[in-house]
CSV table of C-alpha atoms in Angstrom, one decimal:
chain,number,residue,atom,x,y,z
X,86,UNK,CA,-103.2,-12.6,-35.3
X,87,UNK,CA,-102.3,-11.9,-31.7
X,88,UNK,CA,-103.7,-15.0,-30.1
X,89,UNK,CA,-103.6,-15.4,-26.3
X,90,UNK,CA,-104.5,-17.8,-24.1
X,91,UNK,CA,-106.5,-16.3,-21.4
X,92,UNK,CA,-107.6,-20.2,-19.3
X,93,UNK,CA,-106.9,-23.5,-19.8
X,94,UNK,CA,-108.1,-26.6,-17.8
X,95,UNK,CA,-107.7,-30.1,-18.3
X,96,UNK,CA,-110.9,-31.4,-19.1
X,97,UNK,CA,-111.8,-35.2,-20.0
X,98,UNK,CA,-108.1,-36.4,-20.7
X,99,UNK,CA,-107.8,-33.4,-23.3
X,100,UNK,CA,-107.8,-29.5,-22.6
X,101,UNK,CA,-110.3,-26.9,-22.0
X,102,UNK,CA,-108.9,-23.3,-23.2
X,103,UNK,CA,-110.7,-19.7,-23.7
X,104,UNK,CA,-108.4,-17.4,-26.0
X,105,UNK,CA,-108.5,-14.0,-27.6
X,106,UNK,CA,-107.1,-12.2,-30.4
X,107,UNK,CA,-107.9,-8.9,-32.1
X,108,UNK,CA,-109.6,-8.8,-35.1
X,109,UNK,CA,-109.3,-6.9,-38.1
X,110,UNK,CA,-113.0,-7.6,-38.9
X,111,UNK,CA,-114.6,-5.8,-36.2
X,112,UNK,CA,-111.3,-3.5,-34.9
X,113,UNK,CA,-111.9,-5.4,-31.4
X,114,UNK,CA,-110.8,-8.2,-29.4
X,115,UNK,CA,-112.6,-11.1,-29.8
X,116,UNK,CA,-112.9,-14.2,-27.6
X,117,UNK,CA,-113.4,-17.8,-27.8
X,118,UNK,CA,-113.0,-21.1,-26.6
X,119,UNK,CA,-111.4,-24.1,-27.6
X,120,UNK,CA,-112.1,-27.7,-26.3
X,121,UNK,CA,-108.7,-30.3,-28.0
X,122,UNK,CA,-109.8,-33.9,-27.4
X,123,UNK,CA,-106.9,-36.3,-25.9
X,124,UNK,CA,-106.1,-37.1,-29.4
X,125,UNK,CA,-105.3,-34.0,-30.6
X,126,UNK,CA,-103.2,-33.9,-27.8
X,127,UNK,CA,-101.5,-37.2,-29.0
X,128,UNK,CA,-100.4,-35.4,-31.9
X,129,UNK,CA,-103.5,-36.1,-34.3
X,130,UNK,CA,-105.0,-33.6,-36.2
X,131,UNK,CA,-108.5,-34.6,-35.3
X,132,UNK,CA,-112.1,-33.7,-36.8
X,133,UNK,CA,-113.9,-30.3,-35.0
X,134,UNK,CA,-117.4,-28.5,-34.1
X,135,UNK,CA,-117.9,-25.0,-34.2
X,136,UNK,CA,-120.7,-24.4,-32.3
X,137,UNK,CA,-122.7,-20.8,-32.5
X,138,UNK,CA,-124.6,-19.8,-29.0
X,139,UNK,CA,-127.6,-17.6,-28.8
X,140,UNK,CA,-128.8,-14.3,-27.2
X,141,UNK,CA,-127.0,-13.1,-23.9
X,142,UNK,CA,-124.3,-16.3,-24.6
X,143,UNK,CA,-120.7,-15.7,-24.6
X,144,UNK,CA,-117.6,-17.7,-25.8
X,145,UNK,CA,-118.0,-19.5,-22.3
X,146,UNK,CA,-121.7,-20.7,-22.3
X,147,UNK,CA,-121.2,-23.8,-24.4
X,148,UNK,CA,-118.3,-24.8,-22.6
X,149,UNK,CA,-120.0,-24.4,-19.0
X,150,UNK,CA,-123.4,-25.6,-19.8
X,151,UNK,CA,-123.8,-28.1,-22.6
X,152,UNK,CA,-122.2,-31.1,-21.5
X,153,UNK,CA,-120.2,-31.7,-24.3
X,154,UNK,CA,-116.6,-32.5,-24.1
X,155,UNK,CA,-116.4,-36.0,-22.3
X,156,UNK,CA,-117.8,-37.6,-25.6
X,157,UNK,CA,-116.0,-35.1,-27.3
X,158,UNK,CA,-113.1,-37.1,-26.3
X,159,UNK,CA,-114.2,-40.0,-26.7
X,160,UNK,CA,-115.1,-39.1,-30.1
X,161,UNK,CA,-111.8,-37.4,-30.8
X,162,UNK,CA,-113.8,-33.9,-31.6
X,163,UNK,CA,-112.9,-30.7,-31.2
X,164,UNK,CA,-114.9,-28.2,-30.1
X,165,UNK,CA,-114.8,-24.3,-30.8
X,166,UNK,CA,-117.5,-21.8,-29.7
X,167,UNK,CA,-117.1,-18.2,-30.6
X,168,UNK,CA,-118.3,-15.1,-28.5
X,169,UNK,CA,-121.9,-14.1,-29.8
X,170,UNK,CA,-121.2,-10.6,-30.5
X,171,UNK,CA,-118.2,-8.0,-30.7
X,172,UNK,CA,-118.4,-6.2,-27.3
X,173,UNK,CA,-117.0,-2.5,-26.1
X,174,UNK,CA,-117.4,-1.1,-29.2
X,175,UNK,CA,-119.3,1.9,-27.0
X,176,UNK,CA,-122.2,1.8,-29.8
X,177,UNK,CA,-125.0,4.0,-27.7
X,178,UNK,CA,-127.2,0.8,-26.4
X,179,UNK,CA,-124.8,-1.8,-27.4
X,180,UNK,CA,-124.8,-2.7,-23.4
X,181,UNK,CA,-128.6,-3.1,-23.4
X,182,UNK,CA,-129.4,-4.3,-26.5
X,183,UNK,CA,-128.4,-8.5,-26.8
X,184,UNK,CA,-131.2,-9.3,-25.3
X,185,UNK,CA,-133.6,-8.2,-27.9
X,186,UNK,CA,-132.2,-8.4,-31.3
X,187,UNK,CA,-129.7,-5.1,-32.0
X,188,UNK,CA,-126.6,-5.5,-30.5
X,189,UNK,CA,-126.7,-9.1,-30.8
X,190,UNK,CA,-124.6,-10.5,-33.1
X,191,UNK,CA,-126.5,-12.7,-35.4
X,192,UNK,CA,-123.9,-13.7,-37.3
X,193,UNK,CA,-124.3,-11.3,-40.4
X,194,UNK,CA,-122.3,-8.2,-41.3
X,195,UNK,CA,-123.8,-5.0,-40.5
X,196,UNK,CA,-124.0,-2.7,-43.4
X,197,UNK,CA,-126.2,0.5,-41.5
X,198,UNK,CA,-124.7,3.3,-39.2
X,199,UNK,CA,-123.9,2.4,-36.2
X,200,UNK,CA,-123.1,-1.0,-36.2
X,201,UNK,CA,-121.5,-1.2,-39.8
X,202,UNK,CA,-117.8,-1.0,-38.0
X,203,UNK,CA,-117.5,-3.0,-35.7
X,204,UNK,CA,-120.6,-5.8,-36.1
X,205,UNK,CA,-119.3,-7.9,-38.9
X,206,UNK,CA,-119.6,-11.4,-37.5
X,207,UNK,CA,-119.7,-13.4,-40.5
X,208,UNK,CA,-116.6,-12.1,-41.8
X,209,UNK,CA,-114.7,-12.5,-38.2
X,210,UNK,CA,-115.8,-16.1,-38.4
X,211,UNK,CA,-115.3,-17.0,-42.0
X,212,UNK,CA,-112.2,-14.8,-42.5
X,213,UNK,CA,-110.4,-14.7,-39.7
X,214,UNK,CA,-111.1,-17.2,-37.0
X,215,UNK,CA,-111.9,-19.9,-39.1
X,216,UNK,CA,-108.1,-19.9,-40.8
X,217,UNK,CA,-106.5,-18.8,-37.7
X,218,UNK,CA,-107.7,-22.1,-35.8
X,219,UNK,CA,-107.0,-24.2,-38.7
X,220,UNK,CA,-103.8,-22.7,-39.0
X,221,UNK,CA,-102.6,-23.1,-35.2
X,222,UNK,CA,-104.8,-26.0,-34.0
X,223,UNK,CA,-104.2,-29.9,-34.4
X,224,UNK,CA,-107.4,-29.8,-36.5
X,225,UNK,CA,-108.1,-31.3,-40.0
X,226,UNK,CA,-109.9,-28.1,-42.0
X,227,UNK,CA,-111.4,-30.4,-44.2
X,228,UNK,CA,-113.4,-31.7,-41.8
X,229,UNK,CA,-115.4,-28.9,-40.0
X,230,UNK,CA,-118.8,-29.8,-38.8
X,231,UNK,CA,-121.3,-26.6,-37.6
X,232,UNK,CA,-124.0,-26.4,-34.7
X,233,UNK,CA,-125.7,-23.9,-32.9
X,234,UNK,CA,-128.7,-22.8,-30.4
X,235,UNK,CA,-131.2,-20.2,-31.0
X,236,UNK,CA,-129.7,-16.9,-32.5
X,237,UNK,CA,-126.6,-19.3,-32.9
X,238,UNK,CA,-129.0,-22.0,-34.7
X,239,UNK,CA,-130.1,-19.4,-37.2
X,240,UNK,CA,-126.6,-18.5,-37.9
X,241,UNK,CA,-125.3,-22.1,-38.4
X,242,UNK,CA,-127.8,-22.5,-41.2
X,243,UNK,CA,-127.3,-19.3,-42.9
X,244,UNK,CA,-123.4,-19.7,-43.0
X,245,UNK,CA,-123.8,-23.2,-44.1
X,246,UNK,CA,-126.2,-22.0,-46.9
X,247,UNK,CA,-124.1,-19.4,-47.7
X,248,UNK,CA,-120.7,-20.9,-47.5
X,249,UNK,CA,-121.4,-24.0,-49.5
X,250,UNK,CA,-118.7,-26.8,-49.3
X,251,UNK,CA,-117.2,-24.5,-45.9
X,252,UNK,CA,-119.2,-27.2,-43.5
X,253,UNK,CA,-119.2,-30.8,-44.0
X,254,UNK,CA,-122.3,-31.6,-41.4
X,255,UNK,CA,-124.9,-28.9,-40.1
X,256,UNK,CA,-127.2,-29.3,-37.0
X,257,UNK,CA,-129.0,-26.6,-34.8
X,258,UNK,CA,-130.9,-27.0,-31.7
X,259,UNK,CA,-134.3,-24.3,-31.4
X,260,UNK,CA,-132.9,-22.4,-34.4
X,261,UNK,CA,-134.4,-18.9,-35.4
X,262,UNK,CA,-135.4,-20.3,-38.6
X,263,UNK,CA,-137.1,-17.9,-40.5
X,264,UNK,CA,-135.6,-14.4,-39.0
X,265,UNK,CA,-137.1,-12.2,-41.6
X,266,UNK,CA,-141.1,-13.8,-39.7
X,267,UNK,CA,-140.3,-12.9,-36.3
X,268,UNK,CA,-139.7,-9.9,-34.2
X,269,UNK,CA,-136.0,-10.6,-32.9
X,270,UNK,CA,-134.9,-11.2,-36.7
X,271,UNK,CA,-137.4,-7.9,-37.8
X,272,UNK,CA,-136.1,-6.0,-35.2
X,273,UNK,CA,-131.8,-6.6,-35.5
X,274,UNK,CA,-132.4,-7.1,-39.9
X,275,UNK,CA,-133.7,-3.5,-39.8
X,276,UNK,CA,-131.1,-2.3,-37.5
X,277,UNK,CA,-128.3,-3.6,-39.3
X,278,UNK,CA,-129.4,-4.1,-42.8
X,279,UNK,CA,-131.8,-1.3,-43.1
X,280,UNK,CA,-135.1,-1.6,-44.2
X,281,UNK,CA,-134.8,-3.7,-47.6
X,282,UNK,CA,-136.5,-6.4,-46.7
X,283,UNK,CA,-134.7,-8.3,-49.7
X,284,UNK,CA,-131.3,-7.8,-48.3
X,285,UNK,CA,-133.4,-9.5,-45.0
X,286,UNK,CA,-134.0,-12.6,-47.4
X,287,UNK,CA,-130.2,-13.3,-47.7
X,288,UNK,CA,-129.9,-14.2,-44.1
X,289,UNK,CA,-133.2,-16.0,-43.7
X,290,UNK,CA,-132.3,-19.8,-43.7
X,291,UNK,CA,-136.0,-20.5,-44.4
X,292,UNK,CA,-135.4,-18.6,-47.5
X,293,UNK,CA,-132.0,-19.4,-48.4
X,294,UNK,CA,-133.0,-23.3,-48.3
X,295,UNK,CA,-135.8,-22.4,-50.4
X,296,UNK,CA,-133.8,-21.1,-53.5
X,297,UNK,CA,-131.2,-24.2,-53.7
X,298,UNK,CA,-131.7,-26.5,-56.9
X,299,UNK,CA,-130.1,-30.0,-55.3
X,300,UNK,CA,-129.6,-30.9,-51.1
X,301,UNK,CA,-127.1,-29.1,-50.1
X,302,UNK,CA,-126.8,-31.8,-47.7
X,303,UNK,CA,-127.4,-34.6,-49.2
X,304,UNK,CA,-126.4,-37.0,-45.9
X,305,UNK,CA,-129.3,-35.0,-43.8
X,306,UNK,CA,-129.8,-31.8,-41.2
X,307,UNK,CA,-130.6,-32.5,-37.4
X,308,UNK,CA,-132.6,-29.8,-35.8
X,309,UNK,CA,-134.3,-30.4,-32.4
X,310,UNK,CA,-137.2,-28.2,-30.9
X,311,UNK,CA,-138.6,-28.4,-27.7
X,312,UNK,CA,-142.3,-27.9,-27.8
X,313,UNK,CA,-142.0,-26.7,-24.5
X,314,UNK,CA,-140.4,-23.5,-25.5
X,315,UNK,CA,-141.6,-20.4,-24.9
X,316,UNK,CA,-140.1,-18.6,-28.2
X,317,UNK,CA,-141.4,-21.3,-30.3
X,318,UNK,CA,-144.8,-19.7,-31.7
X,319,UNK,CA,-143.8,-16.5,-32.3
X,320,UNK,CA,-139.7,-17.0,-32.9
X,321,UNK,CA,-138.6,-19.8,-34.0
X,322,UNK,CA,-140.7,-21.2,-37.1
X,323,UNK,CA,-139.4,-24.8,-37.8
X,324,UNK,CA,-142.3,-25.3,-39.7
X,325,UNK,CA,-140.8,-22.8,-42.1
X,326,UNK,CA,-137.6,-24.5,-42.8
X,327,UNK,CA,-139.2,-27.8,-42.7
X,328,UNK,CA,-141.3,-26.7,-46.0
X,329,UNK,CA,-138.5,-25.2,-47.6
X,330,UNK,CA,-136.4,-28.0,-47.0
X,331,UNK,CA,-139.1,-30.4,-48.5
X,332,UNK,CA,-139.4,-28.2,-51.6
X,333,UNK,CA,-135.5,-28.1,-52.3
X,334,UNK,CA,-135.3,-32.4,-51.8
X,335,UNK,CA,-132.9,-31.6,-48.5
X,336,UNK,CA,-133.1,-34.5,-45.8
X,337,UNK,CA,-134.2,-33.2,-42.6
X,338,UNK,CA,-134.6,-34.7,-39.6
X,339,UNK,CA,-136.8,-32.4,-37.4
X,340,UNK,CA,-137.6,-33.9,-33.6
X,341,UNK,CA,-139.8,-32.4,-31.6
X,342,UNK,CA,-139.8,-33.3,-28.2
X,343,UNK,CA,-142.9,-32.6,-25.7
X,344,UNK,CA,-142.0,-30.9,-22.5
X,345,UNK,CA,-138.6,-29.5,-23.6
X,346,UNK,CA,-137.9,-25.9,-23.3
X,347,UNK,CA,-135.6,-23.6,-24.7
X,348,UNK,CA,-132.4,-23.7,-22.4
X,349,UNK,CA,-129.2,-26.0,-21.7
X,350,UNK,CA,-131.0,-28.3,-19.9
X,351,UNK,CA,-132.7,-29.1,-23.3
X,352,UNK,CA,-129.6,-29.2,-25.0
X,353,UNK,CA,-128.1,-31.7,-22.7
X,354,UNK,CA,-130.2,-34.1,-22.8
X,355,UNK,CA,-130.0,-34.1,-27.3
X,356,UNK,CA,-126.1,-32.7,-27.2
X,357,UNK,CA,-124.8,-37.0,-27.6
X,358,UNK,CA,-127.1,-37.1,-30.3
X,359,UNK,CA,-125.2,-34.5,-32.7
X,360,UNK,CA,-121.7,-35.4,-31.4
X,361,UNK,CA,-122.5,-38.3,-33.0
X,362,UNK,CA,-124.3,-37.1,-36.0
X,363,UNK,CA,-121.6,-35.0,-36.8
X,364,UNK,CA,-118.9,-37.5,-36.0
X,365,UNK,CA,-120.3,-40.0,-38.4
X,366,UNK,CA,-120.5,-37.2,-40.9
X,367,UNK,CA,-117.2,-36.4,-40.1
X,368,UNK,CA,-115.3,-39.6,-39.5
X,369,UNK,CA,-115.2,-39.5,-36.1
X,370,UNK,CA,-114.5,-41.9,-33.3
């Protein structure tokens, strides 16, 4: 898989790294970063978190700005966050584009001209990264746990959807909930899955939750939303999900907070709350 180590810092009593490898998926490298808890360092093969970042984010955001890995290690967590997109593809736009839907990645497989090459998230993550860090990592693959902000949020609750028994816990912070409603979804579903809106439907969480028969999670989602944020009204549509997860009998718990906006700062202050949501879920600490 041609993995590289590009950085690595010690961070918390474990290690903070940022890798590479090139990818069969997309015919590119593609980046991410790795946070191994002291345990895993011990020699444990220890619980982990992928976490999926939003527009403009790169494999380095979550590791910079959400605060996570001290009670990551205390926890005995790891923590993986992938780059958002495949990059230096030299798709005309593709440099201008992430921050308004097309040439982000959304965590779907392009199936339209240009992007159908190269822009096959889903299957980099599900494929290829996913085995590759369960098969060189001190991590148990049985007990993966999935998060995400924004763009990232929308994709950890379509690939948990889509991907049953994959995930073990699922949380999101400010998810695009219901992509197919809003114009950053309209605007990268068209570009990439042409303009069957029913192909759309398949990565709208909103909708997937809607057509399950049972919980998929039966232990409960976490989603937090700042009602501060500016993309809430006309993005982000928790209400959506929230009805769809009432109709299939999924356990949601749904926090808005008043003041709260739509950046890191926000997810600071909840980040404890899902490391140890997902640690319980997980086994954890």
């Amino acid at each position: 898989m041609d993995l590289q180590t590009l950085g690595e810092h010690p961070c918390f009593g474990g290690v903070q790294r940022f890798c590479q490898h090139t990818s069969a998926e997309t015919g590119l490298p593609m980046k991410f970063s790795v946070y191994l808890p002291p345990q895993a360092l011990a020699g444990a093969r220890v619980p982990a978190l992928l976490y999926l970042a939003g527009l403009t984010c790169n494999e380095e955001t979550f590791a910079v700005k959400a605060g996570a890995q001290q009670l990551a290690a205390q926890l005995g967590l790891a923590l993986l966050a992938p780059d958002t997109s495949p990059r230096g593809a030299g798709v005309p736009g593709e440099a201008d584009a992430w921050d308004f839907g097309v040439g982000a990645g959304f965590y779907l497989d392009a199936t339209q001209a240009p992007w159908a090459r190269n822009w096959r998230m889903e299957s980099w993550l599900m494929k290829e990264l996913l085995p590759l860090l369960r098969a060189e990592l001190p991590i148990d693959g049985g007990r993966v746990g999935l998060f995400g902000h924004s763009m990232g949020g929308h994709g950890a609750l379509t690939l948990a959807l889509r991907h049953p028994g994959v995930f073990s816990t699922l949380s999101a912070f400010a998810p695009i909930c219901a992509p197919t409603q809003c114009p950053w979804g309209q605007k990268a579903f068209a570009g990439y899955l042409g303009a069957d809106t029913r192909a759309w439907e398949a990565h709208d969480a909103s909708a997937l939750m809607a057509r399950q028969t049972a919980a998929p999670y039966p232990g409960g989602l976490l989603i937090d939303q700042g009602l501060g944020d500016k993309f809430l009204a006309e993005q982000l549509h928790p209400h959506r999900f929230e009805a769809a997860c009432q109709q299939a009998g999924q356990p949601l718990t749904l926090r808005r907070h008043q003041g709260y906006d739509h950046g890191y700062y926000f997810i600071q202050t909840f980040m404890g709350d899902h490391l140890r949501f997902h640690a319980q879920g997980l086994g954890a600490g």
